[in-house]
mmCIF file of C-alpha atoms in Angstrom:
data_model
loop_
_atom_site.group_PDB
_atom_site.id
_atom_site.type_symbol
_atom_site.label_atom_id
_atom_site.label_comp_id
_atom_site.label_asym_id
_atom_site.label_seq_id
_atom_site.Cartn_x
_atom_site.Cartn_y
_atom_site.Cartn_z
ATOM 1 C CA MET A 172 129.199 55.956 94.142
ATOM 2 C CA THR A 173 125.893 55.442 92.284
ATOM 3 C CA ARG A 174 122.381 56.420 93.402
ATOM 4 C CA PRO A 175 119.613 54.068 94.086
ATOM 5 C CA ALA A 176 117.766 53.477 90.958
ATOM 6 C CA ASP A 177 114.357 52.412 92.494
ATOM 7 C CA ASP A 178 112.585 55.059 90.587
ATOM 8 C CA LEU A 179 113.780 53.119 87.384
ATOM 9 C CA LEU A 180 112.937 49.811 88.629
ATOM 10 C CA ALA A 181 109.272 51.124 89.349
ATOM 11 C CA THR A 182 108.987 52.571 85.754
ATOM 12 C CA ALA A 183 110.030 49.201 84.321
ATOM 13 C CA ARG A 184 107.449 47.425 86.205
ATOM 14 C CA GLN A 185 104.671 49.978 85.132
ATOM 15 C CA ALA A 186 105.822 49.850 81.480
ATOM 16 C CA LEU A 187 105.701 46.196 81.391
ATOM 17 C CA ILE A 188 102.233 46.194 82.665
ATOM 18 C CA ARG A 189 101.302 48.932 80.124
ATOM 19 C CA VAL A 190 102.629 46.731 77.079
ATOM 20 C CA ARG A 191 100.750 43.703 78.156
ATOM 21 C CA HIS A 192 97.621 45.683 78.841
ATOM 22 C CA GLU A 193 97.617 47.854 75.570
ATOM 23 C CA THR A 194 99.228 45.489 73.077
ATOM 24 C CA PRO A 195 101.309 48.464 71.363
ATOM 25 C CA LEU A 196 101.429 47.915 67.579
ATOM 26 C CA VAL A 197 105.156 48.060 66.468
ATOM 27 C CA GLN A 198 105.964 48.414 62.892
ATOM 28 C CA CYS A 199 109.252 46.751 62.130
ATOM 29 C CA LEU A 200 111.273 48.016 59.038
ATOM 30 C CA THR A 201 114.097 45.241 60.034
ATOM 31 C CA ASN A 202 116.650 43.038 58.397
ATOM 32 C CA GLN A 203 115.331 39.895 56.705
ATOM 33 C CA VAL A 204 117.741 37.588 58.958
ATOM 34 C CA VAL A 205 115.803 38.663 62.171
ATOM 35 C CA SER A 206 112.494 39.236 61.157
ATOM 36 C CA ASN A 207 110.780 36.229 62.601
ATOM 37 C CA PHE A 208 112.554 36.289 65.840
ATOM 38 C CA THR A 209 111.747 39.788 66.286
ATOM 39 C CA ALA A 210 108.064 39.265 65.757
ATOM 40 C CA ASN A 211 108.103 36.366 68.269
ATOM 41 C CA VAL A 212 109.874 38.586 70.735
ATOM 42 C CA LEU A 213 107.198 41.181 70.566
ATOM 43 C CA LEU A 214 104.343 38.596 70.659
ATOM 44 C CA ALA A 215 105.916 37.021 73.815
ATOM 45 C CA LEU A 216 105.973 40.371 75.621
ATOM 46 C CA GLY A 217 102.316 41.071 74.659
ATOM 47 C CA ALA A 218 103.058 43.699 71.835
ATOM 48 C CA ALA A 219 101.727 43.270 68.160
ATOM 49 C CA PRO A 220 104.447 43.197 65.316
ATOM 50 C CA ALA A 221 103.865 44.451 61.745
ATOM 51 C CA MET A 222 106.626 43.986 59.296
ATOM 52 C CA VAL A 223 105.325 46.580 57.029
ATOM 53 C CA ASP A 224 108.343 47.775 54.990
ATOM 54 C CA ILE A 225 107.006 48.542 51.567
ATOM 55 C CA HIS A 226 107.165 51.823 49.823
ATOM 56 C CA GLU A 227 103.760 53.672 49.724
ATOM 57 C CA GLU A 228 102.653 51.604 52.638
ATOM 58 C CA ALA A 229 105.294 52.188 55.322
ATOM 59 C CA GLY A 230 104.399 55.927 55.689
ATOM 60 C CA PRO A 231 100.805 55.458 56.179
ATOM 61 C CA PHE A 232 101.350 52.580 58.804
ATOM 62 C CA ALA A 233 103.839 54.635 60.758
ATOM 63 C CA ALA A 234 101.125 57.320 61.461
ATOM 64 C CA ALA A 235 98.962 54.567 62.789
ATOM 65 C CA ALA A 236 101.381 52.504 64.881
ATOM 66 C CA SER A 237 102.333 52.681 68.375
ATOM 67 C CA GLY A 238 105.965 52.606 67.687
ATOM 68 C CA VAL A 239 108.356 52.021 64.709
ATOM 69 C CA LEU A 240 111.683 50.316 64.427
ATOM 70 C CA VAL A 241 114.166 51.226 61.661
ATOM 71 C CA ASN A 242 116.828 48.517 61.567
ATOM 72 C CA LEU A 243 119.603 48.975 58.856
ATOM 73 C CA GLY A 244 120.619 45.428 58.940
ATOM 74 C CA THR A 245 119.728 44.567 55.080
ATOM 75 C CA PRO A 246 118.717 47.872 53.643
ATOM 76 C CA HIS A 247 117.894 47.060 49.916
ATOM 77 C CA ALA A 248 116.600 49.899 47.905
ATOM 78 C CA GLU A 249 112.828 49.542 48.240
ATOM 79 C CA GLN A 250 113.439 49.160 52.189
ATOM 80 C CA ARG A 251 115.679 52.352 52.267
ATOM 81 C CA ALA A 252 112.815 54.161 50.477
ATOM 82 C CA ALA A 253 110.086 52.853 52.897
ATOM 83 C CA MET A 254 112.286 53.607 55.982
ATOM 84 C CA THR A 255 112.576 57.397 54.754
ATOM 85 C CA GLU A 256 109.016 57.434 54.230
ATOM 86 C CA ALA A 257 108.056 55.789 57.525
ATOM 87 C CA VAL A 258 110.402 58.170 59.572
ATOM 88 C CA ALA A 259 108.898 61.274 57.831
ATOM 89 C CA SER A 260 105.477 59.991 58.745
ATOM 90 C CA ALA A 261 106.275 59.097 62.170
ATOM 91 C CA ALA A 262 107.716 62.580 62.967
ATOM 92 C CA ARG A 263 104.508 64.099 61.526
ATOM 93 C CA ALA A 264 102.203 61.960 63.534
ATOM 94 C CA GLY A 265 104.249 62.006 66.745
ATOM 95 C CA THR A 266 105.011 58.200 66.605
ATOM 96 C CA PRO A 267 107.964 57.224 68.585
ATOM 97 C CA TRP A 268 110.582 55.431 66.476
ATOM 98 C CA VAL A 269 113.944 53.643 66.925
ATOM 99 C CA LEU A 270 117.074 53.604 64.776
ATOM 100 C CA ASP A 271 119.285 50.759 64.970
ATOM 101 C CA PRO A 272 122.229 51.712 62.700
ATOM 102 C CA VAL A 273 123.510 48.034 62.148
ATOM 103 C CA ALA A 274 127.060 47.686 60.979
ATOM 104 C CA ILE A 275 127.654 51.363 60.150
ATOM 105 C CA GLY A 276 131.074 52.863 59.616
ATOM 106 C CA SER A 277 132.772 51.105 56.785
ATOM 107 C CA LEU A 278 129.750 50.380 54.594
ATOM 108 C CA PRO A 279 128.848 53.484 52.804
ATOM 109 C CA VAL A 280 125.115 52.892 51.744
ATOM 110 C CA ARG A 281 123.799 52.358 55.402
ATOM 111 C CA THR A 282 126.270 54.902 56.917
ATOM 112 C CA ALA A 283 125.031 57.712 54.822
ATOM 113 C CA LEU A 284 121.371 56.570 55.344
ATOM 114 C CA ALA A 285 121.791 56.273 59.243
ATOM 115 C CA ARG A 286 123.192 59.829 59.257
ATOM 116 C CA ARG A 287 120.174 61.074 57.144
ATOM 117 C CA LEU A 288 117.668 59.390 59.509
ATOM 118 C CA SER A 289 119.424 60.330 62.687
ATOM 119 C CA ALA A 290 118.963 63.964 61.837
ATOM 120 C CA GLN A 291 115.183 63.390 61.820
ATOM 121 C CA GLY A 292 114.481 63.026 65.418
ATOM 122 C CA PRO A 293 114.516 59.420 66.649
ATOM 123 C CA SER A 294 113.122 58.639 70.154
ATOM 124 C CA VAL A 295 115.951 56.171 70.700
ATOM 125 C CA VAL A 296 119.186 55.160 68.981
ATOM 126 C CA ARG A 297 120.195 51.471 69.801
ATOM 127 C CA GLY A 298 123.536 49.900 68.740
ATOM 128 C CA ASN A 299 126.733 48.434 69.858
ATOM 129 C CA ALA A 300 129.775 50.573 70.994
ATOM 130 C CA SER A 301 131.325 50.609 67.518
ATOM 131 C CA GLU A 302 127.853 51.670 65.639
ATOM 132 C CA ILE A 303 127.525 54.472 68.339
ATOM 133 C CA ILE A 304 130.809 55.697 67.775
ATOM 134 C CA ALA A 305 130.651 55.821 64.021
ATOM 135 C CA LEU A 306 127.176 57.436 64.031
ATOM 136 C CA ALA A 307 128.573 60.089 66.213
ATOM 137 C CA GLY A 308 131.344 60.661 63.722
ATOM 138 C CA THR A 309 134.150 59.820 66.122
ATOM 139 C CA GLY A 310 135.215 56.283 64.732
ATOM 140 C CA GLY A 311 134.873 53.911 61.783
ATOM 141 C CA GLY A 312 132.744 51.247 62.872
ATOM 142 C CA GLY A 313 133.272 47.714 63.958
ATOM 143 C CA ARG A 314 133.822 44.323 62.120
ATOM 144 C CA GLY A 315 130.600 43.976 60.286
ATOM 145 C CA VAL A 316 127.949 43.670 62.991
ATOM 146 C CA ASP A 317 130.330 43.003 65.692
ATOM 147 C CA ALA A 318 131.686 45.741 68.002
ATOM 148 C CA THR A 319 135.457 46.338 68.316
ATOM 149 C CA ASP A 320 135.096 48.895 70.851
ATOM 150 C CA GLU A 321 134.126 48.622 74.522
ATOM 151 C CA VAL A 322 130.813 50.152 75.930
ATOM 152 C CA GLU A 323 132.607 52.648 78.196
ATOM 153 C CA SER A 324 134.695 53.814 75.360
ATOM 154 C CA ALA A 325 131.304 54.886 73.652
ATOM 155 C CA ALA A 326 130.013 56.889 76.491
ATOM 156 C CA ALA A 327 131.165 60.306 75.373
ATOM 157 C CA ALA A 328 130.130 59.692 71.847
ATOM 158 C CA ALA A 329 126.703 58.181 73.163
ATOM 159 C CA ARG A 330 126.041 61.648 75.088
ATOM 160 C CA THR A 331 127.173 63.722 72.224
ATOM 161 C CA LEU A 332 124.951 61.769 69.884
ATOM 162 C CA ALA A 333 122.040 62.128 72.261
ATOM 163 C CA ARG A 334 122.536 65.829 72.508
ATOM 164 C CA ALA A 335 122.783 66.272 68.802
ATOM 165 C CA THR A 336 119.665 64.131 67.810
ATOM 166 C CA GLY A 337 117.517 64.653 70.967
ATOM 167 C CA ALA A 338 117.173 60.882 71.312
ATOM 168 C CA VAL A 339 117.923 58.597 74.027
ATOM 169 C CA VAL A 340 121.134 56.596 73.118
ATOM 170 C CA ALA A 341 121.208 52.994 74.163
ATOM 171 C CA VAL A 342 124.699 51.265 73.898
ATOM 172 C CA SER A 343 124.622 47.411 74.053
ATOM 173 C CA GLY A 344 127.227 45.334 75.684
ATOM 174 C CA PRO A 345 127.894 43.193 78.741
ATOM 175 C CA VAL A 346 126.888 46.294 80.673
ATOM 176 C CA ASP A 347 124.345 48.357 78.821
ATOM 177 C CA LEU A 348 124.644 52.199 78.863
ATOM 178 C CA LEU A 349 121.784 54.542 78.271
ATOM 179 C CA THR A 350 121.963 58.213 78.126
ATOM 180 C CA ASP A 351 119.741 61.324 77.045
ATOM 181 C CA GLY A 352 123.011 63.416 76.927
ATOM 182 C CA GLU A 353 122.525 64.728 80.487
ATOM 183 C CA ARG A 354 121.704 61.662 82.484
ATOM 184 C CA THR A 355 123.414 58.200 82.231
ATOM 185 C CA VAL A 356 122.215 54.894 83.307
ATOM 186 C CA ARG A 357 123.793 51.457 83.336
ATOM 187 C CA VAL A 358 121.927 48.124 83.233
ATOM 188 C CA ALA A 359 124.191 45.094 84.247
ATOM 189 C CA ASN A 360 121.837 42.340 83.320
ATOM 190 C CA GLY A 361 121.835 39.845 80.623
ATOM 191 C CA ASP A 362 123.754 36.923 79.324
ATOM 192 C CA PRO A 363 126.412 36.087 76.637
ATOM 193 C CA LEU A 364 123.990 33.694 74.984
ATOM 194 C CA LEU A 365 121.934 36.597 73.506
ATOM 195 C CA THR A 366 125.075 37.190 71.119
ATOM 196 C CA ARG A 367 124.840 33.633 70.088
ATOM 197 C CA VAL A 368 121.241 33.970 68.567
ATOM 198 C CA THR A 369 120.290 35.566 65.470
ATOM 199 C CA GLY A 370 118.277 38.579 66.296
ATOM 200 C CA GLY A 371 119.388 38.722 69.827
ATOM 201 C CA GLY A 372 120.496 42.416 69.654
ATOM 202 C CA CYS A 373 118.149 43.817 66.845
ATOM 203 C CA ALA A 374 114.968 42.438 68.469
ATOM 204 C CA LEU A 375 115.802 44.878 71.373
ATOM 205 C CA GLY A 376 115.280 47.802 69.081
ATOM 206 C CA ALA A 377 111.642 46.482 68.454
ATOM 207 C CA VAL A 378 111.211 46.142 72.393
ATOM 208 C CA LEU A 379 112.371 49.783 72.804
ATOM 209 C CA ALA A 380 109.663 50.875 70.233
ATOM 210 C CA ALA A 381 107.127 48.940 72.119
ATOM 211 C CA PHE A 382 108.012 50.583 75.620
ATOM 212 C CA ALA A 383 108.497 54.082 74.268
ATOM 213 C CA PRO A 384 105.809 56.422 75.854
ATOM 214 C CA PRO A 385 102.886 56.993 73.973
ATOM 215 C CA ALA A 386 102.344 60.743 72.494
ATOM 216 C CA PRO A 387 100.600 63.039 75.114
ATOM 217 C CA SER A 388 97.694 63.162 72.811
ATOM 218 C CA LEU A 389 96.755 59.426 72.848
ATOM 219 C CA PRO A 390 94.911 57.987 75.583
ATOM 220 C CA SER A 391 96.427 55.389 77.736
ATOM 221 C CA SER A 392 94.538 52.889 80.096
ATOM 222 C CA VAL A 393 97.672 52.357 82.083
ATOM 223 C CA PRO A 394 99.679 55.464 83.365
ATOM 224 C CA SER A 395 102.665 56.009 81.062
ATOM 225 C CA PRO A 396 106.092 56.568 82.682
ATOM 226 C CA ASP A 397 105.852 60.398 82.948
ATOM 227 C CA GLY A 398 106.827 60.536 79.112
ATOM 228 C CA ASP A 399 110.221 60.158 80.362
ATOM 229 C CA ARG A 400 112.085 58.439 77.415
ATOM 230 C CA LEU A 401 115.185 57.547 79.243
ATOM 231 C CA ALA A 402 113.189 55.829 81.829
ATOM 232 C CA ALA A 403 111.174 53.987 79.262
ATOM 233 C CA ALA A 404 114.297 52.875 77.356
ATOM 234 C CA VAL A 405 115.790 51.728 80.696
ATOM 235 C CA ALA A 406 112.739 49.845 81.301
ATOM 236 C CA ALA A 407 112.858 47.939 77.971
ATOM 237 C CA VAL A 408 116.571 47.072 78.261
ATOM 238 C CA THR A 409 115.871 45.731 81.941
ATOM 239 C CA VAL A 410 113.014 43.643 80.969
ATOM 240 C CA TYR A 411 114.901 42.231 77.918
ATOM 241 C CA THR A 412 118.142 41.592 79.706
ATOM 242 C CA VAL A 413 116.516 39.995 82.971
ATOM 243 C CA ALA A 414 114.446 37.652 80.770
ATOM 244 C CA ALA A 415 117.836 36.754 79.178
ATOM 245 C CA GLU A 416 119.242 35.729 82.482
ATOM 246 C CA VAL A 417 116.216 33.733 83.420
ATOM 247 C CA ALA A 418 116.431 31.922 79.839
ATOM 248 C CA ALA A 419 120.101 31.034 80.154
ATOM 249 C CA GLU A 420 119.306 29.223 83.469
ATOM 250 C CA ARG A 421 116.932 27.008 81.665
ATOM 251 C CA SER A 422 119.034 26.407 78.519
ATOM 252 C CA GLY A 423 121.992 24.180 77.379
ATOM 253 C CA GLY A 424 123.131 26.373 74.403
ATOM 254 C CA PRO A 425 121.997 28.828 71.714
ATOM 255 C CA GLY A 426 119.281 26.657 70.384
ATOM 256 C CA SER A 427 117.338 25.962 73.655
ATOM 257 C CA PHE A 428 118.263 29.436 74.765
ATOM 258 C CA ALA A 429 116.122 31.137 71.946
ATOM 259 C CA VAL A 430 113.143 29.074 72.891
ATOM 260 C CA ALA A 431 113.669 29.548 76.665
ATOM 261 C CA PHE A 432 114.059 33.379 75.949
ATOM 262 C CA LEU A 433 110.713 33.673 74.422
ATOM 263 C CA ASP A 434 109.073 31.838 77.343
ATOM 264 C CA ALA A 435 111.019 33.998 79.818
ATOM 265 C CA LEU A 436 109.750 37.192 78.373
ATOM 266 C CA TYR A 437 106.282 35.768 78.215
ATOM 267 C CA GLY A 438 106.331 34.861 81.902
ATOM 268 C CA LEU A 439 108.390 37.702 83.318
ATOM 269 C CA ASP A 440 106.851 39.085 86.534
ATOM 270 C CA GLU A 441 107.262 42.058 88.782
ATOM 271 C CA GLU A 442 108.907 39.749 91.591
ATOM 272 C CA THR A 443 111.515 38.489 89.160
ATOM 273 C CA LEU A 444 112.397 42.027 87.850
ATOM 274 C CA ASP A 445 112.567 43.334 91.453
ATOM 275 C CA LYS A 446 114.940 40.526 92.461
ATOM 276 C CA ARG A 447 117.208 40.509 89.430
ATOM 277 C CA ALA A 448 117.087 44.117 87.971
ATOM 278 C CA ALA A 449 120.858 45.638 88.141
ATOM 279 C CA ILE A 450 120.210 49.398 87.451
ATOM 280 C CA SER A 451 122.412 52.070 88.459
ATOM 281 C CA TRP A 452 122.473 55.798 87.880
ATOM 282 C CA ALA A 453 126.039 56.877 86.532
#
């Protein structure tokens, strides 16, 4: 039997208010296929996107950003150098950063890079079940960007990876699973149409970066959710997937869904979160 998750829902409401009030600056070192959609998702939520992924610019920008996304979807050589630079700078500055190890396992360049970066203290690691299992070293990955494993089969790997890296690990699927290695939460919101839009998964990494608690030394005009990274990650996933449900009800297919999803993120309110959120402690 799961425990009530009213505390996590309260954090989700507060985190959404903070993002809209403070307009966090999110640096996205992401894949070229999803850059436009990712930027529009952040703008719809009230955050500010910055696609700064050039070597010798990425590091200084990461130190000034509110959060950083490192997405390995199309890791060309210059971007790999920029990612390494940005992660090192974020670590020095205390900037929260999110690792999305896209399609790792069978592809050697990105797999080696993901393992090097995951050892440098990400705040959140987000991926599908096969990517998380591969990064934890207990499986060979999926079929390209598609998972061949179920979310629940990645639960043990997610907890192991969280303990090894110090990150919150978010496993995306029909029911999302998030863990910090000790506590585990499930979010049963969303819609299959998210998987029919380019960037439907990748943009969530940027939202996780926007919702990550600010460093304790940085002022915040709206109270942060106690610096609890798991609660903040749950908030991001809940907001994102509830908006997907709202959008699906207003659309007739992937094309109209993409537009409706941006509108749903923009218009999402606390009442809708309260009514729809399906969060449970494991």
